[in-house]
PDB file of C-alpha atoms in Angstrom:
ATOM      1  CA  ARG A   1       0.000   0.000   0.000  1.00  0.00           C
ATOM      2  CA  GLY A   2       1.174   3.479  -0.674  1.00  0.00           C
ATOM      3  CA  ASP A   3       0.666   6.741  -2.476  1.00  0.00           C
ATOM      4  CA  VAL A   4       1.541   6.617  -6.179  1.00  0.00           C
ATOM      5  CA  CYS A   5       2.007  10.389  -6.074  1.00  0.00           C
ATOM      6  CA  GLN A   6       4.636  10.053  -3.340  1.00  0.00           C
ATOM      7  CA  ILE A   7       6.292   6.664  -3.695  1.00  0.00           C
ATOM      8  CA  GLU A   8       8.431   5.833  -0.669  1.00  0.00           C
ATOM      9  CA  PHE A   9      11.260   4.126  -2.546  1.00  0.00           C
ATOM     10  CA  PRO A  10      14.582   5.549  -3.715  1.00  0.00           C
ATOM     11  CA  ASP A  11      15.253   6.531  -7.318  1.00  0.00           C
ATOM     12  CA  SER A  12      15.856   3.650  -9.727  1.00  0.00           C
ATOM     13  CA  SER A  13      14.488   0.975  -7.372  1.00  0.00           C
ATOM     14  CA  PHE A  14      12.530  -1.184  -9.839  1.00  0.00           C
ATOM     15  CA  ASP A  15      13.012  -2.925 -13.165  1.00  0.00           C
ATOM     16  CA  ALA A  16       9.276  -2.798 -13.863  1.00  0.00           C
ATOM     17  CA  VAL A  17       6.266  -0.839 -12.693  1.00  0.00           C
ATOM     18  CA  LEU A  18       2.662  -1.918 -13.223  1.00  0.00           C
ATOM     19  CA  CYS A  19      -0.065   0.638 -12.620  1.00  0.00           C
ATOM     20  CA  ARG A  20      -3.471  -0.937 -13.160  1.00  0.00           C
ATOM     21  CA  SER A  21      -6.731   1.020 -12.886  1.00  0.00           C
ATOM     22  CA  VAL A  22      -5.301   3.738 -10.655  1.00  0.00           C
ATOM     23  CA  LEU A  23      -4.643   6.842 -12.753  1.00  0.00           C
ATOM     24  CA  HIS A  24      -8.309   7.643 -13.346  1.00  0.00           C
ATOM     25  CA  HIS A  25      -8.683   8.126  -9.576  1.00  0.00           C
ATOM     26  CA  ILE A  26      -5.912  10.745  -9.275  1.00  0.00           C
ATOM     27  CA  SER A  27      -6.542  14.478  -9.614  1.00  0.00           C
ATOM     28  CA  ASP A  28      -3.074  15.214 -11.070  1.00  0.00           C
ATOM     29  CA  PRO A  29      -1.856  12.079 -12.848  1.00  0.00           C
ATOM     30  CA  SER A  30       1.309  13.798 -14.083  1.00  0.00           C
ATOM     31  CA  VAL A  31       2.639  13.624 -10.495  1.00  0.00           C
ATOM     32  CA  ALA A  32       2.077   9.851 -10.412  1.00  0.00           C
ATOM     33  CA  LEU A  33       3.642   9.410 -13.849  1.00  0.00           C
ATOM     34  CA  ARG A  34       6.769  11.299 -12.759  1.00  0.00           C
ATOM     35  CA  GLU A  35       6.993   9.222  -9.573  1.00  0.00           C
ATOM     36  CA  MET A  36       6.771   5.984 -11.535  1.00  0.00           C
ATOM     37  CA  ALA A  37       9.524   7.226 -13.851  1.00  0.00           C
ATOM     38  CA  ARG A  38      11.648   8.234 -10.865  1.00  0.00           C
ATOM     39  CA  VAL A  39      11.573   4.799  -9.192  1.00  0.00           C
ATOM     40  CA  LEU A  40      12.151   2.964 -12.486  1.00  0.00           C
ATOM     41  CA  ARG A  41      15.729   1.946 -13.337  1.00  0.00           C
ATOM     42  CA  PRO A  42      17.119   3.031 -16.723  1.00  0.00           C
ATOM     43  CA  GLY A  43      16.046   0.409 -19.243  1.00  0.00           C
ATOM     44  CA  GLY A  44      13.132  -0.582 -16.998  1.00  0.00           C
ATOM     45  CA  ALA A  45       9.578  -0.747 -18.273  1.00  0.00           C
ATOM     46  CA  VAL A  46       6.306   0.639 -17.035  1.00  0.00           C
ATOM     47  CA  VAL A  47       2.838  -0.483 -18.071  1.00  0.00           C
ATOM     48  CA  ALA A  48      -0.178   1.545 -17.037  1.00  0.00           C
ATOM     49  CA  ASN A  49      -3.829   1.190 -17.864  1.00  0.00           C
ATOM     50  CA  PHE A  50      -6.836   3.167 -16.772  1.00  0.00           C
ATOM     51  CA  HIS A  51     -10.492   3.629 -17.461  1.00  0.00           C
ATOM     52  CA  LEU A  52     -11.456   6.614 -19.622  1.00  0.00           C
ATOM     53  CA  TYR A  53     -14.132   8.780 -17.985  1.00  0.00           C
ATOM     54  CA  THR A  54     -15.809   9.456 -21.332  1.00  0.00           C
ATOM     55  CA  SER A  55     -16.439   5.761 -21.969  1.00  0.00           C
ATOM     56  CA  HIS A  56     -20.003   4.481 -21.662  1.00  0.00           C
ATOM     57  CA  ASN A  57     -19.228   3.178 -18.187  1.00  0.00           C
ATOM     58  CA  GLY A  58     -16.608   5.756 -17.238  1.00  0.00           C
ATOM     59  CA  SER A  59     -18.691   6.847 -14.278  1.00  0.00           C
ATOM     60  CA  LEU A  60     -18.016   3.451 -12.684  1.00  0.00           C
ATOM     61  CA  ASP A  61     -21.703   3.334 -11.795  1.00  0.00           C
ATOM     62  CA  PRO A  62     -22.141  -0.129 -10.234  1.00  0.00           C
ATOM     63  CA  ARG A  63     -25.209  -0.832 -12.402  1.00  0.00           C
ATOM     64  CA  VAL A  64     -23.234  -0.125 -15.549  1.00  0.00           C
ATOM     65  CA  MET A  65     -20.078  -1.898 -14.421  1.00  0.00           C
ATOM     66  CA  ALA A  66     -22.070  -5.054 -13.664  1.00  0.00           C
ATOM     67  CA  GLY A  67     -23.607  -4.930 -17.130  1.00  0.00           C
ATOM     68  CA  GLU A  68     -27.113  -4.924 -15.690  1.00  0.00           C
ATOM     69  CA  TYR A  69     -28.541  -1.913 -17.462  1.00  0.00           C
ATOM     70  CA  ASP A  70     -30.264  -0.893 -20.641  1.00  0.00           C
ATOM     71  CA  ASP A  71     -29.186   1.650 -23.223  1.00  0.00           C
ATOM     72  CA  SER A  72     -30.907   4.468 -21.338  1.00  0.00           C
ATOM     73  CA  LEU A  73     -27.859   4.608 -19.021  1.00  0.00           C
ATOM     74  CA  LEU A  74     -25.261   4.797 -21.817  1.00  0.00           C
ATOM     75  CA  TRP A  75     -23.069   7.834 -21.088  1.00  0.00           C
ATOM     76  CA  ALA A  76     -25.537   9.053 -18.452  1.00  0.00           C
ATOM     77  CA  HIS A  77     -22.691  10.780 -16.606  1.00  0.00           C
ATOM     78  CA  LEU A  78     -21.926  12.863 -19.728  1.00  0.00           C
ATOM     79  CA  ARG A  79     -25.506  13.744 -20.648  1.00  0.00           C
ATOM     80  CA  PRO A  80     -26.625  17.089 -19.182  1.00  0.00           C
ATOM     81  CA  SER A  81     -30.151  15.771 -18.725  1.00  0.00           C
ATOM     82  CA  MET A  82     -28.902  12.916 -16.503  1.00  0.00           C
ATOM     83  CA  ALA A  83     -25.504  13.939 -15.099  1.00  0.00           C
ATOM     84  CA  ALA A  84     -26.967  15.717 -12.069  1.00  0.00           C
ATOM     85  CA  ASP A  85     -28.500  12.417 -10.906  1.00  0.00           C
ATOM     86  CA  PHE A  86     -25.175  10.596 -10.977  1.00  0.00           C
ATOM     87  CA  GLU A  87     -23.469  10.060  -7.642  1.00  0.00           C
ATOM     88  CA  GLY A  88     -20.050   8.499  -7.809  1.00  0.00           C
ATOM     89  CA  ASN A  89     -18.568   6.290  -5.142  1.00  0.00           C
ATOM     90  CA  SER A  90     -14.984   7.523  -5.621  1.00  0.00           C
ATOM     91  CA  PHE A  91     -13.018  10.393  -7.137  1.00  0.00           C
ATOM     92  CA  LEU A  92     -12.883  10.109 -10.916  1.00  0.00           C
ATOM     93  CA  ASN A  93     -10.524  12.122 -13.071  1.00  0.00           C
ATOM     94  CA  LYS A  94     -12.515  13.644 -15.927  1.00  0.00           C
ATOM     95  CA  MET A  95      -9.598  14.251 -18.283  1.00  0.00           C
ATOM     96  CA  ARG A  96     -10.361  13.893 -21.947  1.00  0.00           C
ATOM     97  CA  LEU A  97      -8.521  11.434 -24.181  1.00  0.00           C
ATOM     98  CA  GLU A  98      -6.336  14.069 -25.868  1.00  0.00           C
ATOM     99  CA  ASN A  99      -5.349  15.493 -22.464  1.00  0.00           C
ATOM    100  CA  TRP A 100      -4.366  12.010 -21.299  1.00  0.00           C
ATOM    101  CA  ARG A 101      -2.263  11.486 -24.416  1.00  0.00           C
ATOM    102  CA  ALA A 102      -0.482  14.806 -23.924  1.00  0.00           C
ATOM    103  CA  THR A 103       0.077  14.248 -20.190  1.00  0.00           C
ATOM    104  CA  ILE A 104       1.468  10.743 -20.618  1.00  0.00           C
ATOM    105  CA  SER A 105       3.659  11.692 -23.588  1.00  0.00           C
ATOM    106  CA  SER A 106       5.042  14.667 -21.684  1.00  0.00           C
ATOM    107  CA  SER A 107       5.943  12.547 -18.649  1.00  0.00           C
ATOM    108  CA  TRP A 108       7.153   9.502 -20.576  1.00  0.00           C
ATOM    109  CA  PRO A 109       8.650  10.739 -23.883  1.00  0.00           C
ATOM    110  CA  GLY A 110       8.462   8.148 -26.628  1.00  0.00           C
ATOM    111  CA  CYS A 111       5.865   6.003 -24.871  1.00  0.00           C
ATOM    112  CA  THR A 112       3.321   3.930 -26.730  1.00  0.00           C
ATOM    113  CA  ILE A 113      -0.314   4.746 -26.009  1.00  0.00           C
ATOM    114  CA  GLU A 114      -3.055   2.396 -27.136  1.00  0.00           C
ATOM    115  CA  THR A 115      -6.783   2.465 -26.671  1.00  0.00           C
ATOM    116  CA  GLU A 116      -9.152  -0.447 -26.207  1.00  0.00           C
ATOM    117  CA  THR A 117     -12.656  -0.095 -27.537  1.00  0.00           C
ATOM    118  CA  SER A 118     -15.578  -1.202 -25.433  1.00  0.00           C
ATOM    119  CA  SER A 119     -16.711  -4.747 -26.181  1.00  0.00           C
ATOM    120  CA  ARG A 120     -20.373  -3.789 -25.761  1.00  0.00           C
ATOM    121  CA  MET A 121     -22.364  -4.796 -28.853  1.00  0.00           C
ATOM    122  CA  GLY A 122     -23.391  -1.829 -30.986  1.00  0.00           C
ATOM    123  CA  ILE A 123     -21.322   0.671 -28.982  1.00  0.00           C
ATOM    124  CA  GLU A 124     -20.031   2.586 -32.014  1.00  0.00           C
ATOM    125  CA  GLU A 125     -23.509   2.993 -33.490  1.00  0.00           C
ATOM    126  CA  SER A 126     -24.865   4.119 -30.124  1.00  0.00           C
ATOM    127  CA  ALA A 127     -22.025   6.623 -29.761  1.00  0.00           C
ATOM    128  CA  LYS A 128     -22.653   8.039 -33.222  1.00  0.00           C
ATOM    129  CA  GLN A 129     -26.356   8.448 -32.420  1.00  0.00           C
ATOM    130  CA  MET A 130     -25.568  10.219 -29.133  1.00  0.00           C
ATOM    131  CA  VAL A 131     -23.173  12.620 -30.852  1.00  0.00           C
ATOM    132  CA  GLU A 132     -25.515  13.277 -33.794  1.00  0.00           C
ATOM    133  CA  SER A 133     -28.503  13.886 -31.509  1.00  0.00           C
ATOM    134  CA  GLY A 134     -26.491  16.289 -29.343  1.00  0.00           C
ATOM    135  CA  ALA A 135     -27.136  14.216 -26.204  1.00  0.00           C
ATOM    136  CA  VAL A 136     -23.387  14.186 -25.532  1.00  0.00           C
ATOM    137  CA  SER A 137     -22.277  17.185 -27.566  1.00  0.00           C
ATOM    138  CA  GLY A 138     -18.619  18.107 -27.556  1.00  0.00           C
ATOM    139  CA  TYR A 139     -17.363  14.521 -27.358  1.00  0.00           C
ATOM    140  CA  SER A 140     -15.845  12.501 -30.178  1.00  0.00           C
ATOM    141  CA  VAL A 141     -16.996   9.006 -31.044  1.00  0.00           C
ATOM    142  CA  GLU A 142     -13.450   7.809 -30.283  1.00  0.00           C
ATOM    143  CA  GLU A 143     -13.718   9.151 -26.711  1.00  0.00           C
ATOM    144  CA  LEU A 144     -17.099   7.534 -26.205  1.00  0.00           C
ATOM    145  CA  ILE A 145     -16.148   4.084 -27.457  1.00  0.00           C
ATOM    146  CA  THR A 146     -12.685   3.961 -25.831  1.00  0.00           C
ATOM    147  CA  HIS A 147     -12.969   1.904 -22.678  1.00  0.00           C
ATOM    148  CA  THR A 148      -9.369   1.570 -21.527  1.00  0.00           C
ATOM    149  CA  VAL A 149      -6.165   3.462 -22.239  1.00  0.00           C
ATOM    150  CA  LEU A 150      -2.894   1.537 -22.077  1.00  0.00           C
ATOM    151  CA  ALA A 151       0.543   3.148 -21.880  1.00  0.00           C
ATOM    152  CA  PHE A 152       3.863   1.344 -22.310  1.00  0.00           C
ATOM    153  CA  TRP A 153       7.217   3.014 -21.687  1.00  0.00           C
ATOM    154  CA  ARG A 154      10.825   1.983 -21.318  1.00  0.00           C
ATOM    155  CA  LYS A 155      12.964   4.404 -19.353  1.00  0.00           C
ATOM    156  CA  PRO A 156      15.914   5.408 -21.488  1.00  0.00           C
ATOM    157  CA  PHE A 157      19.472   4.696 -20.443  1.00  0.00           C
ATOM    158  CA  GLU A 158      21.647   7.664 -19.675  1.00  0.00           C
ATOM    159  CA  PRO A 159      24.046   8.433 -22.576  1.00  0.00           C
ATOM    160  CA  HIS A 160      26.997   6.931 -20.677  1.00  0.00           C
ATOM    161  CA  GLN A 161      25.121   3.729 -19.725  1.00  0.00           C
ATOM    162  CA  GLN A 162      24.946   0.633 -21.876  1.00  0.00           C
ATOM    163  CA  MET A 163      22.359  -2.114 -22.084  1.00  0.00           C
TER     164      MET A 163
END
């Protein structure tokens, strides 16, 4: 147990860091990303994944996460007509996909960022309908259908170090 924004290990302590489903609960993820880079040895690898808030279940509403809901709850947390009724059970970072990409790339230069699309049947068609109807205006279909963001990074060696 610990605080990913203030890791209590010395610099270059680990060959690998795995950060699973944490970053979307942090108000300033760039602090956590820098800490992970700090404790990683040169040549070490970090893998991080997190849930995108703009996904259909990005609110982490227990009904949605359990899959026991109908389409009326799709993106309810992003829809002005329904968002006021949403009550989360934890802090959720509401960063948009492009902000995540910029933040991760800034902290981990040269990293690979991939997105996983929701496996829910018909999700892309539903997202297009929501965008076209204006129910979730201002969001891209890519943001709505992306479920998970994955980041992979290998900490570079210093110029005088060899592999």
